[in-house]
Amino acid sequence: MSDGPTSTLILLNLPPSILCGINLLPFTTTPTFLGTKNLPAGFHFLFTSPSASLSLRDGFWFHIPTTPTSPTTVFRKWSPEDERLIPCPESEGQAFVKAKGGWKEVYEKHLTPYRQSAGAAPKENDSPAANPQDDKEGAWENITSHITPTILSRFTKSDEDWTISSASSGLQDRDEIPGLSREEVRDVIGEEKELGMLGIDLKRTWREGAVGRERTEGARDRSWLLTDLCERYRSKGGAGDEVVKRGEESREERWGDVILGQMEICFLMVLTLANYSCLEEWKRILALVLTCEKSVQSESEFFARFLRLLKQQLERTDDVEGGLFDMSDDGGAFLKALLKGFKRTLGQTLESTGEKDGIEDVKEEFEEVENWVKDHYRWELGDEFVRNGMLELEDGEMVTMETKELEGEDESGEYAPVVVDL
């Protein structure tokens, strides 16, 4: 039970009947709704849209400290001109609360308790910990565990206001209109906020100046690019693992945290805002990590964490009605092919190194992903398939059948390597 005021989010002048959501729970606002109370520590994301039928949404990230000296209050106000929530001075927020009858009145009658599902509402004074079923066993905390202020500031290109909308985009994902400059496009469709992507270029996965065999190996094994990104965005400081700030918390930075943090933010922006650029970045991260070979052995702890996060994210893909990812055989071909390729890589690594502790952890996490996609999508990631055989027709005739659908994966048939004389 809560003994007193808890961390709260106060939304000034929010119109009724608009779409609003906090973390993974969307809802329609009412005239009496002024915000949320009982917010747990950690990072949270709130998004709005003038209408549930509109695809354009705006949102912002905020942080609740783990050990605050007093409950944290976040103020935000609705802008009728922009049709979104904008930063609000604390003095204006306090005056708004006073005009609504004071803190006790607002806290008891106008703030809804934090929860993460649309099931039975928690009791009025219950803390989030008293309703673990509403948080789906800490699902939100699990899929935001690598997000830090540093990553959010770089991604949103702001140190103070971590905002993003459905139209926000990274430079590499922006459409170019022939005959129009970027400034002319901006005048026509409006200003789009630029997002800080990692700059993953899957067409150049080797070091500058590489030639011959080194370039070929870099194209087949993208470990160099993964290592380069991790070192490039690593927190600056001393040698070894640096200290990373998570609001008021501190923890040691581990290799690859920036990749996992970016992966978490992008995935959640797809779920909540349907942001196309974030979906493309999420797919680039998967295509990069799941095509590495050498680093699977040297950075096995990272790959185990990556696979664990991937499974947690796949479990959330149906949170939005209709699902935002088409995981059928056709729509899921991208991820299915990556997983099958990584399984072969993992098998080769195990054969060459043996089942060392680190590699064994990667194997166990991959088996969790493999079992999940098999149960939910009926994907078979192994190579044990019947390629040819005899088939009996309705009239009893026996014919020989052969499939060539797997030639691309086996690099056989028309996909076989060819030696070209220059």
Tab-separated table of C-alpha atoms in Angstrom:
chain	number	residue	atom	x	y	z
A	1	MET	CA	0.000	0.000	0.000
A	2	SER	CA	1.161	3.511	-0.716
A	3	ASP	CA	1.657	5.600	2.434
A	4	GLY	CA	1.673	8.940	0.647
A	5	PRO	CA	2.099	10.762	-2.651
A	6	THR	CA	3.989	8.871	-5.349
A	7	SER	CA	5.727	9.943	-8.553
A	8	THR	CA	3.177	11.444	-10.928
A	9	LEU	CA	2.696	12.717	-14.465
A	10	ILE	CA	0.446	15.802	-14.743
A	11	LEU	CA	-0.974	16.706	-18.172
A	12	LEU	CA	-2.347	20.228	-18.463
A	13	ASN	CA	-5.309	21.083	-20.704
A	14	LEU	CA	-5.404	17.654	-22.312
A	15	PRO	CA	-8.530	17.424	-24.541
A	16	PRO	CA	-11.016	14.596	-23.912
A	17	SER	CA	-11.499	11.732	-26.378
A	18	ILE	CA	-7.996	11.804	-27.838
A	19	LEU	CA	-5.673	8.835	-28.039
A	20	CYS	CA	-3.142	8.728	-25.216
A	21	GLY	CA	-0.804	6.003	-24.060
A	22	ILE	CA	1.901	5.390	-21.502
A	23	ASN	CA	4.493	2.763	-22.310
A	24	LEU	CA	2.530	-0.090	-23.952
A	25	LEU	CA	-1.004	0.785	-22.804
A	26	PRO	CA	-3.076	3.044	-25.125
A	27	PHE	CA	-6.417	4.509	-24.010
A	28	THR	CA	-8.900	7.288	-24.786
A	29	THR	CA	-8.853	10.301	-22.494
A	30	THR	CA	-11.863	11.483	-20.464
A	31	PRO	CA	-12.758	15.001	-19.242
A	32	THR	CA	-11.581	14.141	-15.713
A	33	PHE	CA	-8.244	12.611	-16.732
A	34	LEU	CA	-5.266	14.766	-15.724
A	35	GLY	CA	-2.444	12.236	-15.617
A	36	THR	CA	-0.993	9.142	-13.975
A	37	LYS	CA	0.197	8.358	-10.441
A	38	ASN	CA	2.167	5.517	-8.831
A	39	LEU	CA	4.794	5.665	-11.565
A	40	PRO	CA	7.581	3.123	-10.936
A	41	ALA	CA	11.239	4.044	-11.238
A	42	GLY	CA	12.813	3.892	-14.673
A	43	PHE	CA	12.251	5.260	-18.162
A	44	HIS	CA	8.727	5.791	-19.490
A	45	PHE	CA	7.244	6.860	-22.808
A	46	LEU	CA	3.991	8.807	-23.213
A	47	PHE	CA	2.388	9.356	-26.620
A	48	THR	CA	-0.722	11.120	-27.931
A	49	SER	CA	-2.703	11.592	-31.122
A	50	PRO	CA	-5.623	13.987	-31.733
A	51	SER	CA	-7.652	11.018	-32.947
A	52	ALA	CA	-7.317	7.260	-32.762
A	53	SER	CA	-7.983	7.164	-36.503
A	54	LEU	CA	-4.954	9.335	-37.290
A	55	SER	CA	-1.654	7.623	-37.949
A	56	LEU	CA	0.489	10.576	-36.819
A	57	ARG	CA	1.472	10.388	-33.152
A	58	ASP	CA	3.816	12.370	-30.912
A	59	GLY	CA	5.495	11.262	-27.718
A	60	PHE	CA	8.256	11.935	-25.219
A	61	TRP	CA	10.503	9.949	-22.896
A	62	PHE	CA	10.950	10.813	-19.228
A	63	HIS	CA	12.718	9.266	-16.246
A	64	ILE	CA	11.660	8.533	-12.676
A	65	PRO	CA	14.689	8.177	-10.333
A	66	THR	CA	15.098	4.962	-8.360
A	67	THR	CA	15.786	6.590	-4.998
A	68	PRO	CA	14.256	10.081	-5.087
A	69	THR	CA	14.446	12.243	-1.984
A	70	SER	CA	10.823	13.136	-2.684
A	71	PRO	CA	8.220	11.947	-5.212
A	72	THR	CA	8.946	13.086	-8.758
A	73	THR	CA	6.344	15.119	-10.663
A	74	VAL	CA	6.550	15.545	-14.433
A	75	PHE	CA	4.464	18.369	-15.973
A	76	ARG	CA	3.449	18.566	-19.625
A	77	LYS	CA	0.842	20.766	-21.314
A	78	TRP	CA	-1.235	20.400	-24.478
A	79	SER	CA	-0.508	22.754	-27.349
A	80	PRO	CA	-3.673	23.348	-29.453
A	81	GLU	CA	-1.578	24.773	-32.288
A	82	ASP	CA	0.778	21.795	-32.543
A	83	GLU	CA	-1.766	19.238	-31.259
A	84	ARG	CA	0.802	17.623	-28.994
A	85	LEU	CA	2.196	17.801	-25.468
A	86	ILE	CA	5.021	20.276	-24.927
A	87	PRO	CA	7.285	21.043	-21.925
A	88	CYS	CA	5.656	22.950	-19.080
A	89	PRO	CA	7.364	25.098	-16.391
A	90	GLU	CA	6.897	23.729	-12.878
A	91	SER	CA	5.401	27.020	-11.714
A	92	GLU	CA	2.673	26.771	-14.359
A	93	GLY	CA	2.031	23.169	-13.393
A	94	GLN	CA	1.706	24.008	-9.705
A	95	ALA	CA	-0.720	26.816	-10.520
A	96	PHE	CA	-2.787	24.408	-12.631
A	97	VAL	CA	-2.997	21.898	-9.767
A	98	LYS	CA	-4.002	24.654	-7.342
A	99	ALA	CA	-6.760	25.812	-9.719
A	100	LYS	CA	-8.095	22.243	-9.852
A	101	GLY	CA	-8.554	22.123	-6.076
A	102	GLY	CA	-5.059	21.301	-4.833
A	103	TRP	CA	-2.885	18.218	-4.774
A	104	LYS	CA	-5.174	16.060	-2.631
A	105	GLU	CA	-8.139	16.673	-4.940
A	106	VAL	CA	-6.121	16.055	-8.118
A	107	TYR	CA	-4.299	13.017	-6.729
A	108	GLU	CA	-7.444	11.235	-5.549
A	109	LYS	CA	-9.917	12.125	-8.317
A	110	HIS	CA	-8.033	12.956	-11.497
A	111	LEU	CA	-4.951	10.697	-11.648
A	112	THR	CA	-5.225	7.072	-12.752
A	113	PRO	CA	-2.886	4.487	-11.179
A	114	TYR	CA	-0.088	3.277	-13.410
A	115	ARG	CA	-0.624	-0.098	-15.034
A	116	GLN	CA	0.451	-1.921	-18.184
A	117	SER	CA	-2.636	-3.838	-19.246
A	118	ALA	CA	-6.304	-3.120	-19.785
A	119	GLY	CA	-7.392	-5.742	-17.268
A	120	ALA	CA	-8.938	-5.119	-13.866
A	121	ALA	CA	-8.038	-1.686	-12.523
A	122	PRO	CA	-5.745	-1.647	-9.486
A	123	LYS	CA	-7.043	-0.480	-6.171
A	124	GLU	CA	-6.906	3.247	-5.556
A	125	ASN	CA	-3.894	3.296	-3.248
A	126	ASP	CA	-2.046	0.269	-4.564
A	127	SER	CA	1.512	0.729	-5.723
A	128	PRO	CA	2.581	-0.849	-9.041
A	129	ALA	CA	4.355	-3.611	-7.112
A	130	ALA	CA	1.026	-4.657	-5.641
A	131	ASN	CA	-0.281	-5.483	-9.127
A	132	PRO	CA	2.492	-7.446	-10.832
A	133	GLN	CA	0.037	-9.058	-13.240
A	134	ASP	CA	-0.658	-5.638	-14.782
A	135	ASP	CA	3.017	-5.212	-15.674
A	136	LYS	CA	3.260	-8.653	-17.288
A	137	GLU	CA	6.072	-9.711	-14.984
A	138	GLY	CA	8.100	-6.561	-15.504
A	139	ALA	CA	7.932	-6.700	-19.305
A	140	TRP	CA	8.441	-2.951	-19.743
A	141	GLU	CA	11.482	-2.931	-17.489
A	142	ASN	CA	12.945	-5.890	-19.392
A	143	ILE	CA	12.680	-4.206	-22.791
A	144	THR	CA	14.060	-0.847	-21.607
A	145	SER	CA	16.944	-2.115	-19.464
A	146	HIS	CA	19.687	-0.810	-21.793
A	147	ILE	CA	18.254	2.671	-22.394
A	148	THR	CA	20.259	5.506	-20.852
A	149	PRO	CA	20.045	9.317	-20.947
A	150	THR	CA	23.124	9.329	-23.189
A	151	ILE	CA	21.489	7.040	-25.739
A	152	LEU	CA	18.193	8.963	-25.626
A	153	SER	CA	19.940	12.321	-26.030
A	154	ARG	CA	21.902	11.100	-29.033
A	155	PHE	CA	18.836	9.448	-30.577
A	156	THR	CA	16.523	12.470	-30.150
A	157	LYS	CA	19.349	15.010	-30.658
A	158	SER	CA	18.338	16.824	-27.458
A	159	ASP	CA	19.723	16.756	-23.926
A	160	GLU	CA	16.553	18.093	-22.297
A	161	ASP	CA	13.473	17.162	-24.342
A	162	TRP	CA	13.403	13.559	-25.534
A	163	THR	CA	10.573	13.914	-28.057
A	164	ILE	CA	9.803	11.898	-31.183
A	165	SER	CA	6.887	11.554	-33.588
A	166	SER	CA	5.668	9.105	-36.202
A	167	ALA	CA	7.201	11.336	-38.894
A	168	SER	CA	10.648	11.610	-37.274
A	169	SER	CA	13.308	10.016	-39.424
A	170	GLY	CA	16.974	9.294	-39.737
A	171	LEU	CA	18.814	10.863	-42.673
A	172	GLN	CA	19.388	7.546	-44.422
A	173	ASP	CA	15.655	6.733	-44.348
A	174	ARG	CA	14.342	9.993	-45.781
A	175	ASP	CA	12.760	9.891	-49.207
A	176	GLU	CA	14.385	11.968	-51.893
A	177	ILE	CA	11.993	13.669	-54.338
A	178	PRO	CA	13.642	14.137	-57.749
A	179	GLY	CA	13.966	17.788	-58.721
A	180	LEU	CA	13.445	19.136	-55.199
A	181	SER	CA	16.089	20.080	-52.670
A	182	ARG	CA	15.772	19.042	-49.022
A	183	GLU	CA	14.744	22.623	-48.143
A	184	GLU	CA	11.999	22.612	-50.792
A	185	VAL	CA	10.682	19.274	-49.535
A	186	ARG	CA	10.621	20.694	-46.020
A	187	ASP	CA	8.521	23.639	-47.211
A	188	VAL	CA	5.974	21.281	-48.778
A	189	ILE	CA	5.562	18.560	-46.126
A	190	GLY	CA	6.867	20.402	-43.074
A	191	GLU	CA	9.852	19.932	-40.813
A	192	GLU	CA	10.615	16.382	-39.709
A	193	LYS	CA	12.721	15.837	-36.622
A	194	GLU	CA	15.985	14.127	-37.451
A	195	LEU	CA	16.777	11.030	-35.410
A	196	GLY	CA	20.254	9.985	-34.370
A	197	MET	CA	20.748	6.628	-36.063
A	198	LEU	CA	23.908	4.570	-35.672
A	199	GLY	CA	24.872	4.944	-39.313
A	200	ILE	CA	24.824	1.219	-40.083
A	201	ASP	CA	25.829	0.747	-43.730
A	202	LEU	CA	25.381	-2.927	-44.587
A	203	LYS	CA	26.882	-2.327	-48.024
A	204	ARG	CA	30.239	-1.420	-46.487
A	205	THR	CA	31.112	-3.674	-43.572
A	206	TRP	CA	34.904	-3.531	-43.759
A	207	ARG	CA	37.477	-0.975	-42.683
A	208	GLU	CA	38.461	1.878	-44.945
A	209	GLY	CA	41.347	0.884	-47.155
A	210	ALA	CA	40.611	-2.853	-47.024
A	211	VAL	CA	41.228	-4.767	-50.245
A	212	GLY	CA	41.094	-8.322	-51.509
A	213	ARG	CA	40.496	-11.089	-48.991
A	214	GLU	CA	39.979	-8.643	-46.104
A	215	ARG	CA	37.111	-6.952	-47.939
A	216	THR	CA	35.587	-10.310	-48.903
A	217	GLU	CA	35.721	-11.540	-45.309
A	218	GLY	CA	34.248	-8.247	-44.110
A	219	ALA	CA	31.308	-8.685	-46.469
A	220	ARG	CA	30.625	-12.236	-45.267
A	221	ASP	CA	31.357	-11.652	-41.567
A	222	ARG	CA	30.217	-8.247	-40.277
A	223	SER	CA	32.087	-8.483	-36.969
A	224	TRP	CA	34.370	-5.576	-37.888
A	225	LEU	CA	31.433	-3.186	-38.348
A	226	LEU	CA	29.791	-4.313	-35.102
A	227	THR	CA	33.017	-3.773	-33.172
A	228	ASP	CA	33.596	-0.410	-34.848
A	229	LEU	CA	30.117	0.841	-33.868
A	230	CYS	CA	30.466	-0.356	-30.280
A	231	GLU	CA	33.818	1.375	-29.872
A	232	ARG	CA	32.744	4.518	-31.727
A	233	TYR	CA	29.733	5.156	-29.487
A	234	ARG	CA	31.277	3.850	-26.284
A	235	SER	CA	31.191	6.361	-23.406
A	236	LYS	CA	34.382	8.376	-23.241
A	237	GLY	CA	36.375	8.115	-20.048
A	238	GLY	CA	39.039	5.717	-18.889
A	239	ALA	CA	40.088	2.280	-19.970
A	240	GLY	CA	37.842	-0.693	-19.442
A	241	ASP	CA	34.136	-0.471	-18.690
A	242	GLU	CA	33.021	3.080	-18.037
A	243	VAL	CA	30.250	4.186	-15.719
A	244	VAL	CA	26.953	4.973	-17.433
A	245	LYS	CA	24.290	7.176	-15.874
A	246	ARG	CA	20.675	5.993	-15.901
A	247	GLY	CA	19.011	9.127	-14.504
A	248	GLU	CA	20.113	9.089	-10.865
A	249	GLU	CA	21.526	5.567	-11.138
A	250	SER	CA	24.946	4.398	-12.209
A	251	ARG	CA	26.068	1.098	-13.668
A	252	GLU	CA	29.014	-0.282	-15.582
A	253	GLU	CA	28.793	-0.125	-19.337
A	254	ARG	CA	29.099	-3.471	-21.049
A	255	TRP	CA	30.292	-4.129	-24.586
A	256	GLY	CA	27.462	-3.560	-27.041
A	257	ASP	CA	25.120	-1.689	-24.678
A	258	VAL	CA	24.686	1.098	-27.245
A	259	ILE	CA	23.483	-1.439	-29.841
A	260	LEU	CA	20.964	-2.980	-27.426
A	261	GLY	CA	19.774	0.440	-26.225
A	262	GLN	CA	19.203	1.608	-29.804
A	263	MET	CA	17.428	-1.657	-30.576
A	264	GLU	CA	15.094	-1.165	-27.595
A	265	ILE	CA	14.194	2.428	-28.453
A	266	CYS	CA	13.572	1.674	-32.134
A	267	PHE	CA	11.394	-1.341	-31.405
A	268	LEU	CA	9.246	0.588	-28.925
A	269	MET	CA	8.850	3.504	-31.324
A	270	VAL	CA	7.527	1.059	-33.907
A	271	LEU	CA	5.037	-0.401	-31.425
A	272	THR	CA	3.785	2.932	-30.086
A	273	LEU	CA	4.256	5.390	-32.967
A	274	ALA	CA	4.481	3.112	-36.012
A	275	ASN	CA	7.670	4.982	-36.945
A	276	TYR	CA	8.979	3.675	-40.270
A	277	SER	CA	12.559	4.906	-39.830
A	278	CYS	CA	12.833	3.150	-36.462
A	279	LEU	CA	11.614	-0.086	-38.052
A	280	GLU	CA	14.341	0.194	-40.674
A	281	GLU	CA	16.995	0.824	-37.998
A	282	TRP	CA	15.726	-2.155	-35.975
A	283	LYS	CA	16.028	-4.358	-39.069
A	284	ARG	CA	19.532	-3.025	-39.775
A	285	ILE	CA	20.621	-3.949	-36.255
A	286	LEU	CA	19.266	-7.483	-36.665
A	287	ALA	CA	20.926	-7.841	-40.075
A	288	LEU	CA	24.234	-6.663	-38.589
A	289	VAL	CA	24.353	-8.726	-35.399
A	290	LEU	CA	22.967	-11.970	-36.834
A	291	THR	CA	25.546	-12.035	-39.661
A	292	CYS	CA	28.605	-11.810	-37.409
A	293	GLU	CA	30.900	-14.813	-36.965
A	294	LYS	CA	34.204	-14.034	-35.216
A	295	SER	CA	32.633	-11.798	-32.569
A	296	VAL	CA	30.215	-14.566	-31.526
A	297	GLN	CA	33.169	-16.195	-29.794
A	298	SER	CA	34.972	-13.077	-28.560
A	299	GLU	CA	31.814	-11.254	-27.369
A	300	SER	CA	29.571	-14.173	-26.469
A	301	GLU	CA	28.065	-12.346	-23.474
A	302	PHE	CA	26.736	-9.629	-25.798
A	303	PHE	CA	25.175	-12.144	-28.187
A	304	ALA	CA	23.443	-13.931	-25.313
A	305	ARG	CA	21.935	-10.632	-24.159
A	306	PHE	CA	20.978	-9.730	-27.723
A	307	LEU	CA	19.102	-13.004	-28.274
A	308	ARG	CA	17.358	-12.677	-24.913
A	309	LEU	CA	16.188	-9.180	-25.851
A	310	LEU	CA	15.101	-10.318	-29.323
A	311	LYS	CA	12.866	-12.994	-27.815
A	312	GLN	CA	11.346	-10.476	-25.385
A	313	GLN	CA	10.629	-8.129	-28.287
A	314	LEU	CA	9.095	-10.836	-30.453
A	315	GLU	CA	6.759	-11.632	-27.570
A	316	ARG	CA	5.421	-8.064	-27.795
A	317	THR	CA	4.842	-7.833	-31.550
A	318	ASP	CA	1.121	-8.532	-31.199
A	319	ASP	CA	0.547	-5.850	-28.553
A	320	VAL	CA	-0.869	-3.646	-31.281
A	321	GLU	CA	-4.105	-4.875	-32.818
A	322	GLY	CA	-3.366	-6.708	-36.039
A	323	GLY	CA	0.351	-6.772	-35.250
A	324	LEU	CA	2.922	-4.409	-36.726
A	325	PHE	CA	5.147	-7.162	-38.078
A	326	ASP	CA	4.014	-9.657	-40.680
A	327	MET	CA	5.645	-12.850	-39.472
A	328	SER	CA	4.075	-15.172	-42.038
A	329	ASP	CA	6.383	-17.236	-44.241
A	330	ASP	CA	6.527	-14.428	-46.800
A	331	GLY	CA	6.539	-11.414	-44.478
A	332	GLY	CA	8.939	-13.013	-41.999
A	333	ALA	CA	11.418	-14.197	-44.633
A	334	PHE	CA	13.875	-11.453	-43.609
A	335	LEU	CA	14.139	-12.531	-39.965
A	336	LYS	CA	13.781	-16.237	-40.705
A	337	ALA	CA	16.738	-16.178	-43.096
A	338	LEU	CA	18.867	-14.287	-40.554
A	339	LEU	CA	18.061	-16.777	-37.794
A	340	LYS	CA	18.825	-19.764	-40.029
A	341	GLY	CA	22.144	-18.244	-41.028
A	342	PHE	CA	23.040	-17.476	-37.410
A	343	LYS	CA	22.190	-21.046	-36.407
A	344	ARG	CA	24.708	-22.357	-38.940
A	345	THR	CA	27.310	-19.866	-37.693
A	346	LEU	CA	26.692	-20.896	-34.106
A	347	GLY	CA	27.001	-24.570	-35.013
A	348	GLN	CA	30.350	-23.963	-36.749
A	349	THR	CA	31.591	-21.966	-33.759
A	350	LEU	CA	30.640	-24.766	-31.368
A	351	GLU	CA	32.445	-27.309	-33.538
A	352	SER	CA	35.653	-25.275	-33.611
A	353	THR	CA	35.732	-24.076	-29.993
A	354	GLY	CA	33.731	-26.641	-28.050
A	355	GLU	CA	30.900	-25.808	-25.670
A	356	LYS	CA	32.650	-23.174	-23.585
A	357	ASP	CA	30.606	-21.328	-20.966
A	358	GLY	CA	30.116	-18.171	-23.047
A	359	ILE	CA	29.218	-19.974	-26.264
A	360	GLU	CA	26.951	-22.341	-24.346
A	361	ASP	CA	25.009	-19.332	-23.039
A	362	VAL	CA	24.550	-18.092	-26.618
A	363	LYS	CA	23.377	-21.551	-27.663
A	364	GLU	CA	20.817	-21.685	-24.853
A	365	GLU	CA	19.431	-18.231	-25.657
A	366	PHE	CA	19.216	-19.074	-29.352
A	367	GLU	CA	17.335	-22.275	-28.569
A	368	GLU	CA	14.828	-20.158	-26.640
A	369	VAL	CA	14.307	-17.952	-29.713
A	370	GLU	CA	14.151	-20.970	-32.018
A	371	ASN	CA	11.545	-22.745	-29.884
A	372	TRP	CA	9.461	-19.576	-29.654
A	373	VAL	CA	9.327	-18.901	-33.412
A	374	LYS	CA	8.598	-22.585	-34.006
A	375	ASP	CA	5.664	-22.528	-31.582
A	376	HIS	CA	4.225	-19.212	-32.797
A	377	TYR	CA	5.140	-19.056	-36.497
A	378	ARG	CA	5.899	-22.734	-37.252
A	379	TRP	CA	9.321	-21.777	-38.527
A	380	GLU	CA	11.854	-24.568	-38.975
A	381	LEU	CA	15.352	-23.134	-38.684
A	382	GLY	CA	17.186	-26.395	-39.323
A	383	ASP	CA	18.452	-27.732	-42.655
A	384	GLU	CA	16.951	-31.195	-42.292
A	385	PHE	CA	14.378	-31.149	-45.098
A	386	VAL	CA	13.397	-33.683	-47.737
A	387	ARG	CA	14.661	-32.247	-51.019
A	388	ASN	CA	13.457	-34.997	-53.384
A	389	GLY	CA	11.394	-38.172	-53.291
A	390	MET	CA	8.538	-40.163	-54.759
A	391	LEU	CA	4.941	-38.907	-54.703
A	392	GLU	CA	1.881	-41.051	-55.409
A	393	LEU	CA	-0.805	-39.306	-57.462
A	394	GLU	CA	-4.572	-39.920	-57.178
A	395	ASP	CA	-4.513	-42.446	-60.011
A	396	GLY	CA	-1.745	-44.422	-58.346
A	397	GLU	CA	1.050	-43.187	-60.597
A	398	MET	CA	4.398	-42.610	-58.839
A	399	VAL	CA	6.361	-39.522	-59.856
A	400	THR	CA	9.688	-38.105	-58.732
A	401	MET	CA	9.458	-34.698	-57.017
A	402	GLU	CA	12.281	-32.278	-56.237
A	403	THR	CA	12.222	-28.848	-54.592
A	404	LYS	CA	14.595	-26.030	-55.428
A	405	GLU	CA	13.223	-23.530	-52.876
A	406	LEU	CA	16.255	-23.929	-50.612
A	407	GLU	CA	18.926	-23.429	-53.262
A	408	GLY	CA	19.476	-19.834	-52.126
A	409	GLU	CA	20.201	-20.890	-48.574
A	410	ASP	CA	22.379	-23.822	-49.694
A	411	GLU	CA	24.204	-21.733	-52.323
A	412	SER	CA	23.420	-24.422	-54.882
A	413	GLY	CA	21.808	-24.475	-58.332
A	414	GLU	CA	21.507	-21.000	-59.797
A	415	TYR	CA	22.754	-19.569	-56.471
A	416	ALA	CA	25.993	-21.574	-56.513
A	417	PRO	CA	29.283	-19.594	-56.460
A	418	VAL	CA	30.784	-18.955	-59.873
A	419	VAL	CA	34.472	-18.417	-60.684
A	420	VAL	CA	34.846	-15.577	-63.173
A	421	ASP	CA	38.046	-15.105	-65.190
A	422	LEU	CA	38.917	-11.418	-65.540
